[in-house]
Tab-separated table of C-alpha atoms and ligand atoms in Angstrom:
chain	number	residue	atom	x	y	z
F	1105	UNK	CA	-16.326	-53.198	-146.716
F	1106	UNK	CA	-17.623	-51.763	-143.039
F	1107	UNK	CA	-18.009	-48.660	-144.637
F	1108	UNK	CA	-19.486	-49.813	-147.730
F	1109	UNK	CA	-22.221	-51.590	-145.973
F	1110	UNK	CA	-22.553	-49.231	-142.501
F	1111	UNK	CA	-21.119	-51.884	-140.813
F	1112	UNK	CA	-19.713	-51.417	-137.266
F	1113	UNK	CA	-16.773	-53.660	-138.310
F	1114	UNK	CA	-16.023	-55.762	-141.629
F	1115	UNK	CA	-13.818	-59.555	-141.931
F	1116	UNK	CA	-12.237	-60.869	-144.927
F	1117	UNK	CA	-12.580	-64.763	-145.581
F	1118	UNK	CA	-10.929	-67.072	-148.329
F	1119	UNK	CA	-13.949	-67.275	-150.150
F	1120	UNK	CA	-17.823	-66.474	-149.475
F	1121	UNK	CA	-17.933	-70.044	-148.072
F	1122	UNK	CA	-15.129	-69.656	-145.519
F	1123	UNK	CA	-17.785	-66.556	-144.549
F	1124	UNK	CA	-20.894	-68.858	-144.035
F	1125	UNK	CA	-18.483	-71.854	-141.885
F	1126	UNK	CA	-17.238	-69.076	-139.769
F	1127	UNK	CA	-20.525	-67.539	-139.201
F	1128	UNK	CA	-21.782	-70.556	-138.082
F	1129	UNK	CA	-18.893	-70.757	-136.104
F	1130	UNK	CA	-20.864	-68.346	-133.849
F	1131	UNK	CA	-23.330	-71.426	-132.691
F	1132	UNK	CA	-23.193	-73.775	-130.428
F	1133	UNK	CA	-24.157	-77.357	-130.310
F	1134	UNK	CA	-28.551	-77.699	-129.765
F	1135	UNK	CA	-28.616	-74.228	-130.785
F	1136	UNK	CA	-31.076	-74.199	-133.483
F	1137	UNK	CA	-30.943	-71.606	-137.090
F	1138	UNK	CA	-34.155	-70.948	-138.943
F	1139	UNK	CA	-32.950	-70.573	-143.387
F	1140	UNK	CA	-34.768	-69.123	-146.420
F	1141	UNK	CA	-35.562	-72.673	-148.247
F	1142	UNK	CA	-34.472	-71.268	-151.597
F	1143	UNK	CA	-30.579	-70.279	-151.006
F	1144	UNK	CA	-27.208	-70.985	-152.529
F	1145	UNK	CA	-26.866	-74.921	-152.752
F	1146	UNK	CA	-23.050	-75.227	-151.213
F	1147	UNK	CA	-24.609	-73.417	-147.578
F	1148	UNK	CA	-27.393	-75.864	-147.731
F	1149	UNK	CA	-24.330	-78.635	-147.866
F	1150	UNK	CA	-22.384	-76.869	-145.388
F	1151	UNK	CA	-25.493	-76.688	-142.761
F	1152	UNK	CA	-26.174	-80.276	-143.919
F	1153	UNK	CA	-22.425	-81.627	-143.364
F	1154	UNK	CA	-20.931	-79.873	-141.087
F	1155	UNK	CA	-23.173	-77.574	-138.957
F	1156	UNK	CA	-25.439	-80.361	-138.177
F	1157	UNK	CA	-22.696	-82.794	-137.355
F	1158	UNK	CA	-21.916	-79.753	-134.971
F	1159	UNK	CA	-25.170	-79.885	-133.125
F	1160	UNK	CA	-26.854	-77.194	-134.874
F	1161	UNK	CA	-30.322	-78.136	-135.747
F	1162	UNK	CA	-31.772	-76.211	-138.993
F	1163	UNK	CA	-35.283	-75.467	-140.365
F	1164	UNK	CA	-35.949	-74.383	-144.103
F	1165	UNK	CA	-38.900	-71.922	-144.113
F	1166	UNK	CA	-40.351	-69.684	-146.756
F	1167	UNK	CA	-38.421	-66.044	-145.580
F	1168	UNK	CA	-40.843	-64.241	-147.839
F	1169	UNK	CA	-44.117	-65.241	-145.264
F	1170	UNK	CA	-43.669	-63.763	-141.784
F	1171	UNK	CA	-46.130	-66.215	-140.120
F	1172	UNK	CA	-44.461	-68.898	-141.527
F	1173	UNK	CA	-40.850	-67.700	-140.410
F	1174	UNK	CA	-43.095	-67.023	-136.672
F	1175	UNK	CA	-44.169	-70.524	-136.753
F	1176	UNK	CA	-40.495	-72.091	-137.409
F	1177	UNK	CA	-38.913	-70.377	-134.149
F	1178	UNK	CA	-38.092	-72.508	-131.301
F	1179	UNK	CA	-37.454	-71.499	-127.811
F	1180	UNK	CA	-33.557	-72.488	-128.632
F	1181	UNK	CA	-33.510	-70.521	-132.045
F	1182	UNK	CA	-30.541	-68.371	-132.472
F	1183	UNK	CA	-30.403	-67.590	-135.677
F	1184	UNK	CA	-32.344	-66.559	-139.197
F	1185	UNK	CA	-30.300	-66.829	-141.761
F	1186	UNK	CA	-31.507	-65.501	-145.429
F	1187	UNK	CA	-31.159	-64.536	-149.129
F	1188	UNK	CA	-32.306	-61.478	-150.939
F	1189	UNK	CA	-33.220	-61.935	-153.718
F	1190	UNK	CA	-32.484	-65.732	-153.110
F	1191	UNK	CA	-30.674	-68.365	-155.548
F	1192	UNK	CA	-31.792	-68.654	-158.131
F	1193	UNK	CA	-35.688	-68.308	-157.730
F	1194	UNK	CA	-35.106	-64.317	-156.953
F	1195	UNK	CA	-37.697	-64.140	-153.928
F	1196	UNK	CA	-37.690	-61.225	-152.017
F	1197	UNK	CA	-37.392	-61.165	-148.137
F	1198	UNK	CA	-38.732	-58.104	-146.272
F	1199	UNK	CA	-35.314	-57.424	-144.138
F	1200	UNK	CA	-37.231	-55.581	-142.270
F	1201	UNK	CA	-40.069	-57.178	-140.972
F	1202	UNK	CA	-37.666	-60.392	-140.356
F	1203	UNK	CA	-35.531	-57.820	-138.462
F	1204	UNK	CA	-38.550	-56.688	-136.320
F	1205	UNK	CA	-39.306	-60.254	-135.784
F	1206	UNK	CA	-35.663	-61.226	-134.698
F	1207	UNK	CA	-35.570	-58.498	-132.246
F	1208	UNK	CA	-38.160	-59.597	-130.589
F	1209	UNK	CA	-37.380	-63.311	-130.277
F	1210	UNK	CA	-33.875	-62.502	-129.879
F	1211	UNK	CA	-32.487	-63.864	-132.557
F	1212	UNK	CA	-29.659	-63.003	-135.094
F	1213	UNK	CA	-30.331	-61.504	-138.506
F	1214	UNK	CA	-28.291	-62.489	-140.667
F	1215	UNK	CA	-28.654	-61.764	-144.371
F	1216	UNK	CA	-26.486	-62.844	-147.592
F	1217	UNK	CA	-26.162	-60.066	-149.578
F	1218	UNK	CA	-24.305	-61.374	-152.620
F	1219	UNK	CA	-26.866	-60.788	-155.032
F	1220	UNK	CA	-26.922	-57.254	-155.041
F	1221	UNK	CA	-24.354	-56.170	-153.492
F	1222	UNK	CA	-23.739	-53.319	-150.942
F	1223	UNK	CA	-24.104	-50.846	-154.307
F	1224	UNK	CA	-27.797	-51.467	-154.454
F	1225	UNK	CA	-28.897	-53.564	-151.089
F	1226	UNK	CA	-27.238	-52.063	-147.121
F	1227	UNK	CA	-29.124	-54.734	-144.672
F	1228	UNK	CA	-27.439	-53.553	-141.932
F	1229	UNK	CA	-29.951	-50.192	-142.080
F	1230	UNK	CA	-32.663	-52.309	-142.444
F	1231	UNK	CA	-31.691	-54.416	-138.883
F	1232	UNK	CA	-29.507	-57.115	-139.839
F	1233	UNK	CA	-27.221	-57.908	-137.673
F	1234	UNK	CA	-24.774	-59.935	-139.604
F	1235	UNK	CA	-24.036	-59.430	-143.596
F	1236	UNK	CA	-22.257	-61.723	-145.915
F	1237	UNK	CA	-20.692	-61.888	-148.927
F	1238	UNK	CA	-19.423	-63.977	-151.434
F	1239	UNK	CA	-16.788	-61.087	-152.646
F	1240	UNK	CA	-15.837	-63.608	-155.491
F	1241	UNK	CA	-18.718	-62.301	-157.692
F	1242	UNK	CA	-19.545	-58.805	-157.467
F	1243	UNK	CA	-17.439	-56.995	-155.416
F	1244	UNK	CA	-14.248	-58.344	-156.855
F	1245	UNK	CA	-16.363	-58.353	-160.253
F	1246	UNK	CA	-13.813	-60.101	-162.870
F	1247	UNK	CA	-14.136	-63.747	-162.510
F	1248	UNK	CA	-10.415	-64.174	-161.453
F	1249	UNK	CA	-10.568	-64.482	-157.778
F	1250	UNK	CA	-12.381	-66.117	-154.816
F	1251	UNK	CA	-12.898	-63.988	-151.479
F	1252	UNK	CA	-15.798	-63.599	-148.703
F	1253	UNK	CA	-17.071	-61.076	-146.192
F	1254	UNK	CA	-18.623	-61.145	-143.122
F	1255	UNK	CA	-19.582	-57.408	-142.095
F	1256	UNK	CA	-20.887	-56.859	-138.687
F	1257	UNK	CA	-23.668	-54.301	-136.891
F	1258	UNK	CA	-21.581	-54.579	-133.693
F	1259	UNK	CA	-17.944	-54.501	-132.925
F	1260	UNK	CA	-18.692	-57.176	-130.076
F	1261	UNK	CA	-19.400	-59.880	-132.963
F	1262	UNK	CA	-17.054	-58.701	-135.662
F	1263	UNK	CA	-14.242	-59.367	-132.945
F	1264	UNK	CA	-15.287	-62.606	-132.041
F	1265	UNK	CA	-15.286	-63.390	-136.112
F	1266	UNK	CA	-12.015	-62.232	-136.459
F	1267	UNK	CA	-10.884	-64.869	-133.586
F	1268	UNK	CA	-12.143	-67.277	-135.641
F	1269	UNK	CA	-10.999	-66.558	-138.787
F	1270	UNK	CA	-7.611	-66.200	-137.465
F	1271	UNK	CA	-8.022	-69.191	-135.667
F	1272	UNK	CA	-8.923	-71.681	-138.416
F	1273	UNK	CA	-6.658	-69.530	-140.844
F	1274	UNK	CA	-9.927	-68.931	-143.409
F	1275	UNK	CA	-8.582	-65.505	-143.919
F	1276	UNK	CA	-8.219	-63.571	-147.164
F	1277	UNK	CA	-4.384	-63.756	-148.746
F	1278	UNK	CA	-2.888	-60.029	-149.905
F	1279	UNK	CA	-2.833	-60.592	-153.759
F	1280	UNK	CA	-6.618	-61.532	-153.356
F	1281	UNK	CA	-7.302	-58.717	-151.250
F	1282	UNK	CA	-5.716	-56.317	-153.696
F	1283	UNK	CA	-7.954	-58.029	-156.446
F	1284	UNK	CA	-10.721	-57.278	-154.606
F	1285	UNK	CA	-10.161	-53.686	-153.994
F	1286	UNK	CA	-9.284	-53.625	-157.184
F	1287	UNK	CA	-12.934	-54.613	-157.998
F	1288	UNK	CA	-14.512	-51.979	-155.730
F	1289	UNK	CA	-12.942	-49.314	-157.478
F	1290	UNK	CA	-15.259	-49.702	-160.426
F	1291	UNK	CA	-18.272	-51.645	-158.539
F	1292	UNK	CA	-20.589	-48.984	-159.325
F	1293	UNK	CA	-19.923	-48.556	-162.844
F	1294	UNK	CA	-20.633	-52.223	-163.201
F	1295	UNK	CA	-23.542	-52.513	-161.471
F	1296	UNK	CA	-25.393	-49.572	-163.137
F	1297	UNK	CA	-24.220	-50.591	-166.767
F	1298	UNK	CA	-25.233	-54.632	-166.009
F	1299	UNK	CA	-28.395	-53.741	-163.870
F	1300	UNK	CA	-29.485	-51.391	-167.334
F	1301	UNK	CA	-28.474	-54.244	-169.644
F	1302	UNK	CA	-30.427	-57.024	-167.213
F	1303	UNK	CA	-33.855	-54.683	-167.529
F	1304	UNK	CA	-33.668	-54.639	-170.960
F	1305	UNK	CA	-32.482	-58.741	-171.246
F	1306	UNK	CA	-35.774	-59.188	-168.461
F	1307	UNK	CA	-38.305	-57.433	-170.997
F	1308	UNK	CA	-37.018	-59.190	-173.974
F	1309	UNK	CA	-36.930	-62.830	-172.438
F	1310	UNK	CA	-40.599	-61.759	-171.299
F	1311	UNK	CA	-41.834	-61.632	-174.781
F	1312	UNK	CA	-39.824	-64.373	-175.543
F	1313	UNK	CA	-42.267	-67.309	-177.225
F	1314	UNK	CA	-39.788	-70.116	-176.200
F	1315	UNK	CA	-39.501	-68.514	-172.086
F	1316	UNK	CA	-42.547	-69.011	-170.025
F	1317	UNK	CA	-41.335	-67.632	-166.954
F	1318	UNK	CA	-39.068	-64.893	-166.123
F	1319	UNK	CA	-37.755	-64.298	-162.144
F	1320	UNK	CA	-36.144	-60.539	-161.902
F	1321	UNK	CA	-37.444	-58.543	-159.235
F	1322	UNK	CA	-37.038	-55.697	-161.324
F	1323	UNK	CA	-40.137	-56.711	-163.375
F	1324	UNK	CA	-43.144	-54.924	-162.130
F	1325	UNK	CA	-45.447	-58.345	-162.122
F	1326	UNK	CA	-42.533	-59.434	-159.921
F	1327	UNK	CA	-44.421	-60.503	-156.773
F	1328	UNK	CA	-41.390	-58.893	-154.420
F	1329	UNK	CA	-41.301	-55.868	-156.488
F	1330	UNK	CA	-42.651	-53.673	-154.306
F	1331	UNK	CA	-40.634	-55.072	-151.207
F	1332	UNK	CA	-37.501	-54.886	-152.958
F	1333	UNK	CA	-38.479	-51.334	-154.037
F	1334	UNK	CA	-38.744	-50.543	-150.528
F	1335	UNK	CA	-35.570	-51.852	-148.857
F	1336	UNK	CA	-33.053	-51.330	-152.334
F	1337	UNK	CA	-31.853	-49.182	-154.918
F	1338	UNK	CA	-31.886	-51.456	-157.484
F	1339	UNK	CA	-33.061	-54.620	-158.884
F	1340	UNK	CA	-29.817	-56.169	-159.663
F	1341	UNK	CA	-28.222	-58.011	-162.756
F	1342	UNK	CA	-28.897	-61.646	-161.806
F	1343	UNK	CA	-32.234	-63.090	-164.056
F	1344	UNK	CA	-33.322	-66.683	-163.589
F	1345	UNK	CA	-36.072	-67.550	-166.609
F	1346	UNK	CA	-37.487	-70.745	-167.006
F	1347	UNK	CA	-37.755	-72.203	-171.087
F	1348	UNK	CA	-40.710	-74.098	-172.733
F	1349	UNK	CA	-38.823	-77.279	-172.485
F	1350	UNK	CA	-35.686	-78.914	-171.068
F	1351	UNK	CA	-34.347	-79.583	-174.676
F	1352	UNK	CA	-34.453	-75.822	-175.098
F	1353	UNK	CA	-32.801	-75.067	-171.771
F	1354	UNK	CA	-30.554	-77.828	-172.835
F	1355	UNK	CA	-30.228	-76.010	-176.377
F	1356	UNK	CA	-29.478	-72.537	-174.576
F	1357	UNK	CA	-26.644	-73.448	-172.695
F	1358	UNK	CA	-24.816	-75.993	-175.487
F	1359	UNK	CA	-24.822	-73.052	-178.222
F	1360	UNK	CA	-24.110	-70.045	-176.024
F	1361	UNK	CA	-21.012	-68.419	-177.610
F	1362	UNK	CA	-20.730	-65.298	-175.657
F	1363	UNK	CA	-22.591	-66.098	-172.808
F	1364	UNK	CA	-20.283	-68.447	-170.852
F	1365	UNK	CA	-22.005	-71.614	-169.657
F	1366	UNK	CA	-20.182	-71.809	-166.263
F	1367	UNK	CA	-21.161	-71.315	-163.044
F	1368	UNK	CA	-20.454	-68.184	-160.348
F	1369	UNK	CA	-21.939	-64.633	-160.962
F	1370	UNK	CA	-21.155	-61.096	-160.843
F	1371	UNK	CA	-18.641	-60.638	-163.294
F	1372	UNK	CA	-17.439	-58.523	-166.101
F	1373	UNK	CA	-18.100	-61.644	-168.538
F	1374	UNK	CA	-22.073	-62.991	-168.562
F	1375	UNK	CA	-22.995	-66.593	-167.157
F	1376	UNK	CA	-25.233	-68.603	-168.058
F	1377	UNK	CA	-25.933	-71.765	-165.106
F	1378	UNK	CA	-27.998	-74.607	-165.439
F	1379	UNK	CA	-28.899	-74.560	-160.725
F	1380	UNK	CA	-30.645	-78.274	-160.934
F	1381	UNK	CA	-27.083	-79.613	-161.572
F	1382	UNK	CA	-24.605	-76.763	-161.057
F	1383	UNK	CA	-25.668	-75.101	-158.719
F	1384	UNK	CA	-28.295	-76.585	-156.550
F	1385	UNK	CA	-27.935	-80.497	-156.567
F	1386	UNK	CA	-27.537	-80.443	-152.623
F	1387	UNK	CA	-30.691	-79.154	-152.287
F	1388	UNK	CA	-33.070	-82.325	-151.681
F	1389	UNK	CA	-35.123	-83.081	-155.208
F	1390	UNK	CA	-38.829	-82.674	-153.583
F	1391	UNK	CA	-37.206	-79.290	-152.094
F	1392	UNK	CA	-36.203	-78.556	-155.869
F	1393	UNK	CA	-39.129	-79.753	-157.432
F	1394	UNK	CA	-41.476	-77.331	-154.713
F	1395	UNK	CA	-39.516	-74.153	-154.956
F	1396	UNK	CA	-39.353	-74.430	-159.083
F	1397	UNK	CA	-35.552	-75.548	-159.278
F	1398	UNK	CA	-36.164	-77.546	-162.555
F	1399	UNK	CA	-34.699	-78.824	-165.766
F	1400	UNK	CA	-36.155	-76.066	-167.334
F	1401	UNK	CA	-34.662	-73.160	-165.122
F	1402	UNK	CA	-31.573	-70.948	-166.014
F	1403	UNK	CA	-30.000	-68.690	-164.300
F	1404	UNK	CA	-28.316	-65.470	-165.926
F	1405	UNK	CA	-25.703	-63.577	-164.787
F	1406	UNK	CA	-25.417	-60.444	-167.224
F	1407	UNK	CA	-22.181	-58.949	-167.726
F	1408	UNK	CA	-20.607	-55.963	-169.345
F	1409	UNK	CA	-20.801	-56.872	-172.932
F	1410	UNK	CA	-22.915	-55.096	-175.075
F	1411	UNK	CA	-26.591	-55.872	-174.692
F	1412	UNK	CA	-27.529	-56.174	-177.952
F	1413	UNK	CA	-24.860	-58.996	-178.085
F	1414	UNK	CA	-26.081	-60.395	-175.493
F	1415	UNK	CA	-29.637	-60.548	-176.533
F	1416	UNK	CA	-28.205	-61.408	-179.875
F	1417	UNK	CA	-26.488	-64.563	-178.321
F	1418	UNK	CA	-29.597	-65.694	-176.540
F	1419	UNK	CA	-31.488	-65.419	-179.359
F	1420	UNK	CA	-29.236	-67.528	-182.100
F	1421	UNK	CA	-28.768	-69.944	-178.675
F	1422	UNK	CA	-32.502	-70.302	-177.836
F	1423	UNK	CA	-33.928	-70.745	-181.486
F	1424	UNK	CA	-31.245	-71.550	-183.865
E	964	LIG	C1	-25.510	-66.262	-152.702
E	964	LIG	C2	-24.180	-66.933	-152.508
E	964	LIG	N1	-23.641	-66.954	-151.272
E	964	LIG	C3	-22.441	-67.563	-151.049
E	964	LIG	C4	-21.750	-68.175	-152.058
E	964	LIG	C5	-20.418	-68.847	-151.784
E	964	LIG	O1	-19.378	-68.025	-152.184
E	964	LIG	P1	-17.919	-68.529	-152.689
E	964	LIG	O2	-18.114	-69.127	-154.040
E	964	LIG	O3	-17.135	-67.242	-152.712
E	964	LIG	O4	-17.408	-69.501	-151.682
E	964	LIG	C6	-22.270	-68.164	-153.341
E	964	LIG	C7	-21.548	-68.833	-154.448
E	964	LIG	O5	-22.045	-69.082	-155.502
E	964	LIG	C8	-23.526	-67.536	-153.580
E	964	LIG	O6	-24.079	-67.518	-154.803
């Protein structure tokens, strides 16, 4: 994993979760952590449940506006902590200007890189100082394990993370370990066949009459396109489109047949997950109602089937 994403050093946690609690591990109490608003809903309830009963004090702030990230900081800010392309609305972060903006306040970059992976997306290059991910989706890639990674720009930092994880025991077990190297073996195959099946899923659901919206950064009306050109290689195989109505998002997801209606990403199999209740229910309603998290939003995680099965399922899902 260190080498995979330049990383000085590289931890492996039980799952991406045990990654985040150990990162924030790092903190101490009245130590204050500045978070892209629109993130994966289980660290909102970790930072909610735990890190604030801690003593860390958090703010939510729009990553993709640099003046609004500027005004969040606080003389006792020690952390940013983001998503790129974030869950599930797919805004880009420039890595780089937050890294430029960290370095100058002092304060640690630390970036969740689950989305793409280290295949398409290396923040470390780009200044982070801390990378995480949830190895239970792409990098293990099969839907059959859970795993995390914490993967650091210093050795300094990746040593103290290893104290904790072998203090609190969140480490990764062998047979899990093997399943995940077992994944990386054939991590770029995947993501080059599912990133050319999600382009092709992206334009179709564009033209779709029933889809009114579709978030992949990949899309050239995608407003982080050029940003994500920039600091990636790729655009990814996660797609989150919103539908005309909730009875059709309802509709989608109750006659997949394919498509799996579950939640996780980054698999061999696609998912199809419904964030207002799956995903994202932690994440305060006004918060979900602002940033677009709605009853009409899915999320698609597109696998290595065929694509024209795919498309075929969505289709007979969506308007049959
Ligand atoms: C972006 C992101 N980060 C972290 C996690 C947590 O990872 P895990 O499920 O391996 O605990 C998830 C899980 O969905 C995620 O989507």
């Amino acid at each position: 994993m260190a080498a995979l994403e330049g990383a000085a050093d590289a931890i492996a946690f039980s799952s991406g979760m045990a990654a985040a609690a150990a990162c924030f591990e790092l903190f101490r109490p009245d130590d204050h952590i500045i978070c892209s608003e629109d993130m994966y809903g289980g660290t909102v309830r970790l930072l909610r449940d735990i890190s604030i009963k801690n003593g860390l004090t958090v703010t939510y702030a729009d990553t993709t506006d640099i003046q609004c990230l500027r005004a969040a900081l606080l003389p006792n800010t020690r952390a940013l902590f983001l998503e790129t392309p974030s869950n599930p609305m797919m805004k880009i972060t420039d890595i780089r200007a937050c890294a430029a903006l960290c370095k100058e306040a002092g304060v640690t970059l630390i970036v969740d890189n689950t989305f793409l992976s280290p295949y398409w997306q290396n923040p470390i290059a780009l200044g982070a100082d801390i990378v995480l991910h949830s190895g239970t989706k792409f990098l293990a890639g099969h839907n059959d394990t859970i795993a995390g990674f914490l993967c650091t720009a210093d050795e300094k930092t990746g040593a103290r993370l290893r104290m904790i994880a072998k203090t609190v025991g969140s480490t990764l077990a062998p047979f899990d370990s093997w399943l995940v190297i077992r994944g990386i073996k054939t991590l770029a195959v995947r993501m080059e066949r599912q990133q050319e099946s999600a382009r092709k899923i992206a334009a179709w659901l564009y033209k779709h009459p029933l889809v009114t919206h579709v978030f992949y950064p990949g899309l050239p009306d995608h407003p982080g396109y050029e940003v994500n050109g920039r600091q990636s290689r790729g655009a990814g195989s996660m797609i989150s489109f919103r539908t005309d109505s909730p009875e059709t998002a309802r509709k989608t997801l109750e006659s997949v047949r394919l498509i799996i209606f579950a939640e996780s990403l980054g698999g061999t199999e696609s998912l199809i997950t419904y964030p207002v209740t799956q995903t994202h229910p932690d994440v305060p309603a006004e918060v979900r109602d602002r940033l677009g998290i709605t009853d009409t939003l899915l999320r698609l995680s597109v696998g290595l089937e065929h694509v024209d099965d795919i498309i075929a399922d969505l289709r007979r899902a969506m308007e049959g």
